[in-house]
GROMACS .gro file of N, CA and C in nm:
model
  417
    1MET      N    1   3.825  12.006  -0.836
    1MET     CA    2   3.823  11.864  -0.866
    1MET      C    3   3.759  11.792  -0.749
    2SER      N    4   3.672  11.698  -0.778
    2SER     CA    5   3.601  11.628  -0.673
    2SER      C    6   3.694  11.540  -0.592
    3GLU      N    7   3.649  11.504  -0.472
    3GLU     CA    8   3.731  11.423  -0.382
    3GLU      C    9   3.763  11.287  -0.444
    4SER      N   10   3.670  11.231  -0.521
    4SER     CA   11   3.694  11.100  -0.582
    4SER      C   12   3.799  11.107  -0.692
    5ASN      N   13   3.823  11.224  -0.747
    5ASN     CA   14   3.921  11.238  -0.855
    5ASN      C   15   4.039  11.323  -0.812
    6ARG      N   16   4.076  11.320  -0.686
    6ARG     CA   17   4.180  11.410  -0.639
    6ARG      C   18   4.316  11.380  -0.700
    7PHE      N   19   4.336  11.259  -0.755
    7PHE     CA   20   4.461  11.228  -0.821
    7PHE      C   21   4.454  11.254  -0.970
    8GLY      N   22   4.339  11.299  -1.018
    8GLY     CA   23   4.324  11.327  -1.159
    8GLY      C   24   4.299  11.204  -1.243
    9LEU      N   25   4.254  11.098  -1.180
    9LEU     CA   26   4.223  10.975  -1.253
    9LEU      C   27   4.073  10.962  -1.263
   10GLY      N   28   4.027  10.898  -1.367
   10GLY     CA   29   3.884  10.876  -1.382
   10GLY      C   30   3.821  10.979  -1.473
   11PRO      N   31   3.694  10.961  -1.501
   11PRO     CA   32   3.625  11.051  -1.593
   11PRO      C   33   3.599  11.188  -1.529
   12VAL      N   34   3.575  11.285  -1.615
   12VAL     CA   35   3.542  11.420  -1.569
   12VAL      C   36   3.395  11.422  -1.530
   13THR      N   37   3.367  11.470  -1.410
   13THR     CA   38   3.229  11.482  -1.364
   13THR      C   39   3.182  11.625  -1.382
   14GLU      N   40   3.053  11.645  -1.365
   14GLU     CA   41   2.998  11.781  -1.374
   14GLU      C   42   3.054  11.869  -1.263
   15LEU      N   43   3.077  11.810  -1.146
   15LEU     CA   44   3.136  11.887  -1.037
   15LEU      C   45   3.277  11.935  -1.074
   16ASP      N   46   3.354  11.848  -1.139
   16ASP     CA   47   3.488  11.887  -1.183
   16ASP      C   48   3.480  12.003  -1.282
   17ARG      N   49   3.384  11.995  -1.374
   17ARG     CA   50   3.369  12.104  -1.472
   17ARG      C   51   3.327  12.234  -1.403
   18LYS      N   52   3.236  12.224  -1.306
   18LYS     CA   53   3.191  12.345  -1.235
   18LYS      C   54   3.306  12.408  -1.156
   19LEU      N   55   3.388  12.325  -1.091
   19LEU     CA   56   3.501  12.378  -1.016
   19LEU      C   57   3.604  12.442  -1.108
   20ALA      N   58   3.628  12.380  -1.223
   20ALA     CA   59   3.722  12.437  -1.320
   20ALA      C   60   3.668  12.568  -1.376
   21ALA      N   61   3.538  12.573  -1.405
   21ALA     CA   62   3.477  12.696  -1.455
   21ALA      C   63   3.485  12.807  -1.351
   22THR      N   64   3.470  12.770  -1.225
   22THR     CA   65   3.482  12.868  -1.117
   22THR      C   66   3.623  12.924  -1.110
   23GLU      N   67   3.724  12.839  -1.131
   23GLU     CA   68   3.862  12.888  -1.132
   23GLU      C   69   3.885  12.986  -1.247
   24VAL      N   70   3.832  12.955  -1.363
   24VAL     CA   71   3.846  13.044  -1.479
   24VAL      C   72   3.773  13.176  -1.453
   25GLU      N   73   3.653  13.170  -1.398
   25GLU     CA   74   3.578  13.293  -1.368
   25GLU      C   75   3.649  13.376  -1.261
   26HIS      N   76   3.711  13.310  -1.164
   26HIS     CA   77   3.787  13.384  -1.062
   26HIS      C   78   3.907  13.454  -1.127
   27ALA      N   79   3.976  13.384  -1.217
   27ALA     CA   80   4.089  13.446  -1.286
   27ALA      C   81   4.043  13.564  -1.371
   28LEU      N   82   3.924  13.554  -1.431
   28LEU     CA   83   3.869  13.666  -1.507
   28LEU      C   84   3.839  13.783  -1.415
   29ALA      N   85   3.782  13.754  -1.298
   29ALA     CA   86   3.746  13.860  -1.204
   29ALA      C   87   3.870  13.929  -1.146
   30THR      N   88   3.979  13.855  -1.131
   30THR     CA   89   4.101  13.915  -1.075
   30THR      C   90   4.189  13.979  -1.182
   31GLY      N   91   4.147  13.968  -1.308
   31GLY     CA   92   4.220  14.035  -1.416
   31GLY      C   93   4.330  13.951  -1.478
   32GLN      N   94   4.338  13.824  -1.447
   32GLN     CA   95   4.441  13.740  -1.508
   32GLN      C   96   4.407  13.710  -1.654
   33TYR      N   97   4.279  13.703  -1.688
   33TYR     CA   98   4.234  13.677  -1.825
   33TYR      C   99   4.146  13.791  -1.870
   34ASP      N  100   4.146  13.816  -2.001
   34ASP     CA  101   4.047  13.907  -2.057
   34ASP      C  102   3.923  13.826  -2.093
   35GLY      N  103   3.820  13.891  -2.143
   35GLY     CA  104   3.694  13.822  -2.172
   35GLY      C  105   3.708  13.713  -2.277
   36GLY      N  106   3.786  13.739  -2.382
   36GLY     CA  107   3.804  13.639  -2.488
   36GLY      C  108   3.877  13.515  -2.439
   37GLU      N  109   3.984  13.537  -2.362
   37GLU     CA  110   4.061  13.424  -2.309
   37GLU      C  111   3.976  13.341  -2.214
   38ALA      N  112   3.899  13.407  -2.130
   38ALA     CA  113   3.811  13.335  -2.037
   38ALA      C  114   3.706  13.254  -2.113
   39ALA      N  115   3.652  13.311  -2.219
   39ALA     CA  116   3.552  13.239  -2.299
   39ALA      C  117   3.614  13.116  -2.365
   40ARG      N  118   3.737  13.129  -2.417
   40ARG     CA  119   3.805  13.014  -2.477
   40ARG      C  120   3.830  12.904  -2.373
   41ARG      N  121   3.873  12.945  -2.256
   41ARG     CA  122   3.901  12.845  -2.151
   41ARG      C  123   3.772  12.778  -2.103
   42LEU      N  124   3.665  12.856  -2.090
   42LEU     CA  125   3.537  12.796  -2.049
   42LEU      C  126   3.485  12.697  -2.154
   43ALA      N  127   3.508  12.728  -2.280
   43ALA     CA  128   3.468  12.634  -2.386
   43ALA      C  129   3.549  12.505  -2.376
   44ARG      N  130   3.680  12.517  -2.348
   44ARG     CA  131   3.763  12.398  -2.330
   44ARG      C  132   3.719  12.318  -2.208
   45VAL      N  133   3.677  12.387  -2.103
   45VAL     CA  134   3.629  12.318  -1.982
   45VAL      C  135   3.503  12.238  -2.016
   46ARG      N  136   3.412  12.297  -2.090
   46ARG     CA  137   3.288  12.226  -2.126
   46ARG      C  138   3.315  12.105  -2.214
   47LEU      N  139   3.417  12.111  -2.299
   47LEU     CA  140   3.447  12.002  -2.391
   47LEU      C  141   3.542  11.897  -2.333
   48ALA      N  142   3.601  11.923  -2.218
   48ALA     CA  143   3.701  11.831  -2.161
   48ALA      C  144   3.636  11.698  -2.124
   49THR      N  145   3.702  11.591  -2.165
   49THR     CA  146   3.653  11.457  -2.131
   49THR      C  147   3.749  11.384  -2.038
   50THR      N  148   3.872  11.434  -2.025
   50THR     CA  149   3.970  11.373  -1.934
   50THR      C  150   4.015  11.476  -1.832
   51GLN      N  151   4.070  11.427  -1.724
   51GLN     CA  152   4.120  11.517  -1.620
   51GLN      C  153   4.236  11.600  -1.673
   52ALA      N  154   4.320  11.540  -1.756
   52ALA     CA  155   4.434  11.614  -1.812
   52ALA      C  156   4.385  11.729  -1.901
   53ALA      N  157   4.284  11.704  -1.983
   53ALA     CA  158   4.230  11.809  -2.068
   53ALA      C  159   4.168  11.920  -1.985
   54LEU      N  160   4.105  11.882  -1.875
   54LEU     CA  161   4.045  11.983  -1.786
   54LEU      C  162   4.154  12.068  -1.722
   55ARG      N  163   4.261  12.005  -1.680
   55ARG     CA  164   4.371  12.082  -1.620
   55ARG      C  165   4.437  12.175  -1.721
   56VAL      N  166   4.451  12.129  -1.844
   56VAL     CA  167   4.509  12.214  -1.948
   56VAL      C  168   4.416  12.333  -1.976
   57ALA      N  169   4.286  12.310  -1.973
   57ALA     CA  170   4.191  12.418  -1.997
   57ALA      C  171   4.203  12.527  -1.891
   58VAL      N  172   4.230  12.488  -1.768
   58VAL     CA  173   4.243  12.586  -1.659
   58VAL      C  174   4.384  12.645  -1.655
   59ALA      N  175   4.487  12.559  -1.666
   59ALA     CA  176   4.625  12.605  -1.654
   59ALA      C  177   4.670  12.679  -1.779
   60GLY      N  178   4.621  12.637  -1.895
   60GLY     CA  179   4.654  12.708  -2.016
   60GLY      C  180   4.768  12.648  -2.096
   61ARG      N  181   4.858  12.576  -2.030
   61ARG     CA  182   4.971  12.516  -2.101
   61ARG      C  183   4.982  12.371  -2.059
   62ALA      N  184   5.004  12.285  -2.154
   62ALA     CA  185   5.015  12.142  -2.123
   62ALA      C  186   5.137  12.114  -2.037
   63GLU      N  187   5.245  12.189  -2.057
   63GLU     CA  188   5.366  12.162  -1.978
   63GLU      C  189   5.352  12.208  -1.834
   64ALA      N  190   5.253  12.293  -1.804
   64ALA     CA  191   5.233  12.339  -1.667
   64ALA      C  192   5.150  12.242  -1.585
   65VAL      N  193   5.094  12.142  -1.650
   65VAL     CA  194   5.008  12.048  -1.582
   65VAL      C  195   5.092  11.932  -1.529
   66VAL      N  196   5.084  11.908  -1.400
   66VAL     CA  197   5.157  11.797  -1.339
   66VAL      C  198   5.082  11.668  -1.371
   67PRO      N  199   5.152  11.567  -1.421
   67PRO     CA  200   5.084  11.441  -1.450
   67PRO      C  201   5.021  11.383  -1.324
   68PRO      N  202   4.893  11.347  -1.327
   68PRO     CA  203   4.826  11.298  -1.207
   68PRO      C  204   4.890  11.172  -1.150
   69VAL      N  205   4.940  11.086  -1.236
   69VAL     CA  206   5.002  10.963  -1.188
   69VAL      C  207   5.129  10.995  -1.109
   70LEU      N  208   5.202  11.097  -1.151
   70LEU     CA  209   5.323  11.136  -1.080
   70LEU      C  210   5.290  11.189  -0.941
   71GLU      N  211   5.178  11.258  -0.928
   71GLU     CA  212   5.136  11.306  -0.797
   71GLU      C  213   5.089  11.192  -0.706
   72ALA      N  214   5.025  11.092  -0.764
   72ALA     CA  215   4.969  10.981  -0.685
   72ALA      C  216   5.072  10.873  -0.655
   73ALA      N  217   5.177  10.863  -0.735
   73ALA     CA  218   5.272  10.752  -0.725
   73ALA      C  219   5.336  10.737  -0.587
   74PRO      N  220   5.382  10.844  -0.521
   74PRO     CA  221   5.445  10.824  -0.390
   74PRO      C  222   5.350  10.765  -0.285
   75LYS      N  223   5.226  10.809  -0.284
   75LYS     CA  224   5.131  10.755  -0.186
   75LYS      C  225   5.098  10.610  -0.217
   76ILE      N  226   5.081  10.579  -0.344
   76ILE     CA  227   5.051  10.441  -0.383
   76ILE      C  228   5.170  10.352  -0.352
   77ALA      N  229   5.291  10.396  -0.386
   77ALA     CA  230   5.411  10.316  -0.360
   77ALA      C  231   5.432  10.298  -0.209
   78GLY      N  232   5.408  10.402  -0.131
   78GLY     CA  233   5.423  10.390   0.014
   78GLY      C  234   5.324  10.293   0.075
   79ALA      N  235   5.199  10.299   0.029
   79ALA     CA  236   5.098  10.206   0.081
   79ALA      C  237   5.129  10.063   0.040
   80LEU      N  238   5.171  10.045  -0.083
   80LEU     CA  239   5.206   9.911  -0.131
   80LEU      C  240   5.325   9.855  -0.054
   81TRP      N  241   5.425   9.938  -0.030
   81TRP     CA  242   5.543   9.897   0.046
   81TRP      C  243   5.504   9.858   0.189
   82ALA      N  244   5.416   9.934   0.251
   82ALA     CA  245   5.372   9.903   0.387
   82ALA      C  246   5.298   9.769   0.392
   83VAL      N  247   5.212   9.745   0.295
   83VAL     CA  248   5.137   9.619   0.293
   83VAL      C  249   5.231   9.501   0.270
   84VAL      N  250   5.321   9.513   0.174
   84VAL     CA  251   5.415   9.404   0.146
   84VAL      C  252   5.505   9.379   0.265
   85SER      N  253   5.552   9.485   0.329
   85SER     CA  254   5.638   9.469   0.447
   85SER      C  255   5.563   9.401   0.561
   86LEU      N  256   5.437   9.436   0.581
   86LEU     CA  257   5.358   9.374   0.686
   86LEU      C  258   5.336   9.225   0.658
   87VAL      N  259   5.306   9.192   0.533
   87VAL     CA  260   5.288   9.052   0.496
   87VAL      C  261   5.417   8.974   0.519
   88HIS      N  262   5.528   9.031   0.480
   88HIS     CA  263   5.657   8.964   0.500
   88HIS      C  264   5.692   8.952   0.648
   89LEU      N  265   5.655   9.049   0.728
   89LEU     CA  266   5.678   9.040   0.872
   89LEU      C  267   5.598   8.925   0.932
   90VAL      N  268   5.474   8.912   0.891
   90VAL     CA  269   5.389   8.803   0.942
   90VAL      C  270   5.446   8.668   0.898
   91ILE      N  271   5.486   8.658   0.772
   91ILE     CA  272   5.546   8.532   0.724
   91ILE      C  273   5.674   8.501   0.802
   92TRP      N  274   5.757   8.602   0.823
   92TRP     CA  275   5.882   8.583   0.897
   92TRP      C  276   5.854   8.536   1.040
   93LEU      N  277   5.752   8.594   1.103
   93LEU     CA  278   5.717   8.551   1.239
   93LEU      C  279   5.668   8.406   1.240
   94PHE      N  280   5.585   8.368   1.143
   94PHE     CA  281   5.538   8.230   1.136
   94PHE      C  282   5.653   8.132   1.113
   95ILE      N  283   5.744   8.166   1.023
   95ILE     CA  284   5.859   8.080   0.999
   95ILE      C  285   5.942   8.066   1.125
   96GLY      N  286   5.962   8.177   1.197
   96GLY     CA  287   6.040   8.173   1.321
   96GLY      C  288   5.972   8.094   1.429
   97LEU      N  289   5.842   8.110   1.444
   97LEU     CA  290   5.770   8.039   1.550
   97LEU      C  291   5.753   7.890   1.520
   98ILE      N  292   5.722   7.858   1.396
   98ILE     CA  293   5.697   7.718   1.361
   98ILE      C  294   5.828   7.642   1.338
   99GLY      N  295   5.917   7.699   1.259
   99GLY     CA  296   6.039   7.628   1.223
   99GLY      C  297   6.158   7.658   1.310
  100GLY      N  298   6.151   7.762   1.387
  100GLY     CA  299   6.262   7.799   1.473
  100GLY      C  300   6.379   7.861   1.398
  101GLN      N  301   6.358   7.907   1.277
  101GLN     CA  302   6.464   7.968   1.197
  101GLN      C  303   6.440   8.119   1.189
  102TRP      N  304   6.515   8.193   1.266
  102TRP     CA  305   6.502   8.339   1.268
  102TRP      C  306   6.611   8.399   1.180
  103ASP      N  307   6.577   8.432   1.059
  103ASP     CA  308   6.672   8.490   0.964
  103ASP      C  309   6.640   8.639   0.948
  104PRO      N  310   6.705   8.724   1.026
  104PRO     CA  311   6.671   8.867   1.020
  104PRO      C  312   6.709   8.934   0.889
  105LEU      N  313   6.809   8.880   0.818
  105LEU     CA  314   6.850   8.942   0.692
  105LEU      C  315   6.740   8.934   0.586
  106TRP      N  316   6.664   8.826   0.585
  106TRP     CA  317   6.556   8.812   0.488
  106TRP      C  318   6.455   8.925   0.505
  107LEU      N  319   6.417   8.950   0.629
  107LEU     CA  320   6.321   9.056   0.656
  107LEU      C  321   6.379   9.194   0.623
  108LEU      N  322   6.506   9.215   0.654
  108LEU     CA  323   6.567   9.345   0.627
  108LEU      C  324   6.576   9.374   0.477
  109TRP      N  325   6.607   9.273   0.396
  109TRP     CA  326   6.614   9.294   0.253
  109TRP      C  327   6.480   9.342   0.197
  110VAL      N  328   6.374   9.281   0.245
  110VAL     CA  329   6.241   9.318   0.195
  110VAL      C  330   6.203   9.458   0.241
  111VAL      N  331   6.216   9.484   0.369
  111VAL     CA  332   6.172   9.613   0.424
  111VAL      C  333   6.262   9.727   0.376
  112LEU      N  334   6.392   9.710   0.386
  112LEU     CA  335   6.482   9.819   0.346
  112LEU      C  336   6.486   9.837   0.195
  113GLY      N  337   6.483   9.726   0.121
  113GLY     CA  338   6.483   9.737  -0.025
  113GLY      C  339   6.361   9.810  -0.076
  114GLY      N  340   6.245   9.776  -0.023
  114GLY     CA  341   6.122   9.845  -0.063
  114GLY      C  342   6.125   9.991  -0.020
  115GLY      N  343   6.181  10.017   0.098
  115GLY     CA  344   6.191  10.155   0.145
  115GLY      C  345   6.277  10.241   0.055
  116VAL      N  346   6.385  10.183   0.005
  116VAL     CA  347   6.471  10.257  -0.087
  116VAL      C  348   6.396  10.288  -0.217
  117LEU      N  349   6.319  10.193  -0.265
  117LEU     CA  350   6.241  10.218  -0.386
  117LEU      C  351   6.136  10.327  -0.364
  118VAL      N  352   6.068  10.323  -0.251
  118VAL     CA  353   5.967  10.426  -0.221
  118VAL      C  354   6.033  10.563  -0.207
  119ALA      N  355   6.149  10.567  -0.143
  119ALA     CA  356   6.220  10.695  -0.131
  119ALA      C  357   6.258  10.749  -0.268
  120GLY      N  358   6.295  10.660  -0.360
  120GLY     CA  359   6.326  10.702  -0.497
  120GLY      C  360   6.206  10.761  -0.568
  121VAL      N  361   6.089  10.703  -0.546
  121VAL     CA  362   5.967  10.757  -0.607
  121VAL      C  363   5.936  10.895  -0.550
  122TRP      N  364   5.950  10.912  -0.419
  122TRP     CA  365   5.927  11.044  -0.357
  122TRP      C  366   6.026  11.147  -0.413
  123LYS      N  367   6.152  11.107  -0.427
  123LYS     CA  368   6.253  11.199  -0.478
  123LYS      C  369   6.225  11.237  -0.623
  124ALA      N  370   6.178  11.141  -0.703
  124ALA     CA  371   6.146  11.171  -0.843
  124ALA      C  372   6.034  11.274  -0.851
  125ARG      N  373   5.933  11.260  -0.766
  125ARG     CA  374   5.825  11.358  -0.768
  125ARG      C  375   5.874  11.495  -0.720
  126ASP      N  376   5.956  11.497  -0.616
  126ASP     CA  377   6.009  11.625  -0.569
  126ASP      C  378   6.100  11.691  -0.672
  127TRP      N  379   6.179  11.609  -0.741
  127TRP     CA  380   6.265  11.662  -0.846
  127TRP      C  381   6.181  11.724  -0.957
  128ASP      N  382   6.074  11.655  -0.996
  128ASP     CA  383   5.985  11.708  -1.099
  128ASP      C  384   5.922  11.839  -1.055
  129ARG      N  385   5.880  11.847  -0.930
  129ARG     CA  386   5.822  11.973  -0.879
  129ARG      C  387   5.923  12.085  -0.884
  130ARG      N  388   6.048  12.058  -0.842
  130ARG     CA  389   6.151  12.163  -0.843
  130ARG      C  390   6.180  12.209  -0.985
  131MET      N  391   6.183  12.115  -1.080
  131MET     CA  392   6.208  12.153  -1.219
  131MET      C  393   6.095  12.237  -1.275
  132ARG      N  394   5.970  12.205  -1.237
  132ARG     CA  395   5.857  12.284  -1.284
  132ARG      C  396   5.859  12.424  -1.225
  133ILE      N  397   5.896  12.434  -1.098
  133ILE     CA  398   5.902  12.567  -1.035
  133ILE      C  399   6.013  12.651  -1.099
  134SER      N  400   6.130  12.589  -1.121
  134SER     CA  401   6.240  12.666  -1.179
  134SER      C  402   6.213  12.703  -1.325
  135ALA      N  403   6.130  12.623  -1.394
  135ALA     CA  404   6.095  12.655  -1.533
  135ALA      C  405   5.976  12.750  -1.542
  136GLY      N  406   5.916  12.784  -1.426
  136GLY     CA  407   5.804  12.877  -1.426
  136GLY      C  408   5.670  12.811  -1.445
  137GLY      N  409   5.665  12.678  -1.430
  137GLY     CA  410   5.539  12.606  -1.445
  137GLY      C  411   5.467  12.598  -1.314
  138ALA      N  412   5.363  12.514  -1.310
  138ALA     CA  413   5.284  12.496  -1.189
  138ALA      C  414   5.361  12.414  -1.088
  139PRO      N  415   5.352  12.445  -0.957
  139PRO     CA  416   5.423  12.368  -0.856
  139PRO      C  417   5.363  12.231  -0.835
   0.00000   0.00000   0.00000
């Protein structure tokens, strides 16, 4: 998968198809697939129009494919939390400097509350990974 589509979002590029075809050919060379199975998977790779369809073509089972949004969510949530916390810190500093009202609880609610939400997103992704591993799916 190309660097621009590392989260599995966006259209399938020719580079994505070539990388997926290489994975299927490698599995054929190592004996994981027979010739017929490899041909079926290569046909699915050529016809794939979405990243999810491309992953299914390589992985073989839809349940073994990790949803791309679930993989990207912790990083997106963490970045969003950091930006919101920084904006609130700047606002809190301006209010304190201009108005002389230093209310530390306001800042703590924003920073800690967002942190708890981000931790929940990380835990949800880790829980999903553990369930996939225990069910024999892709990690």
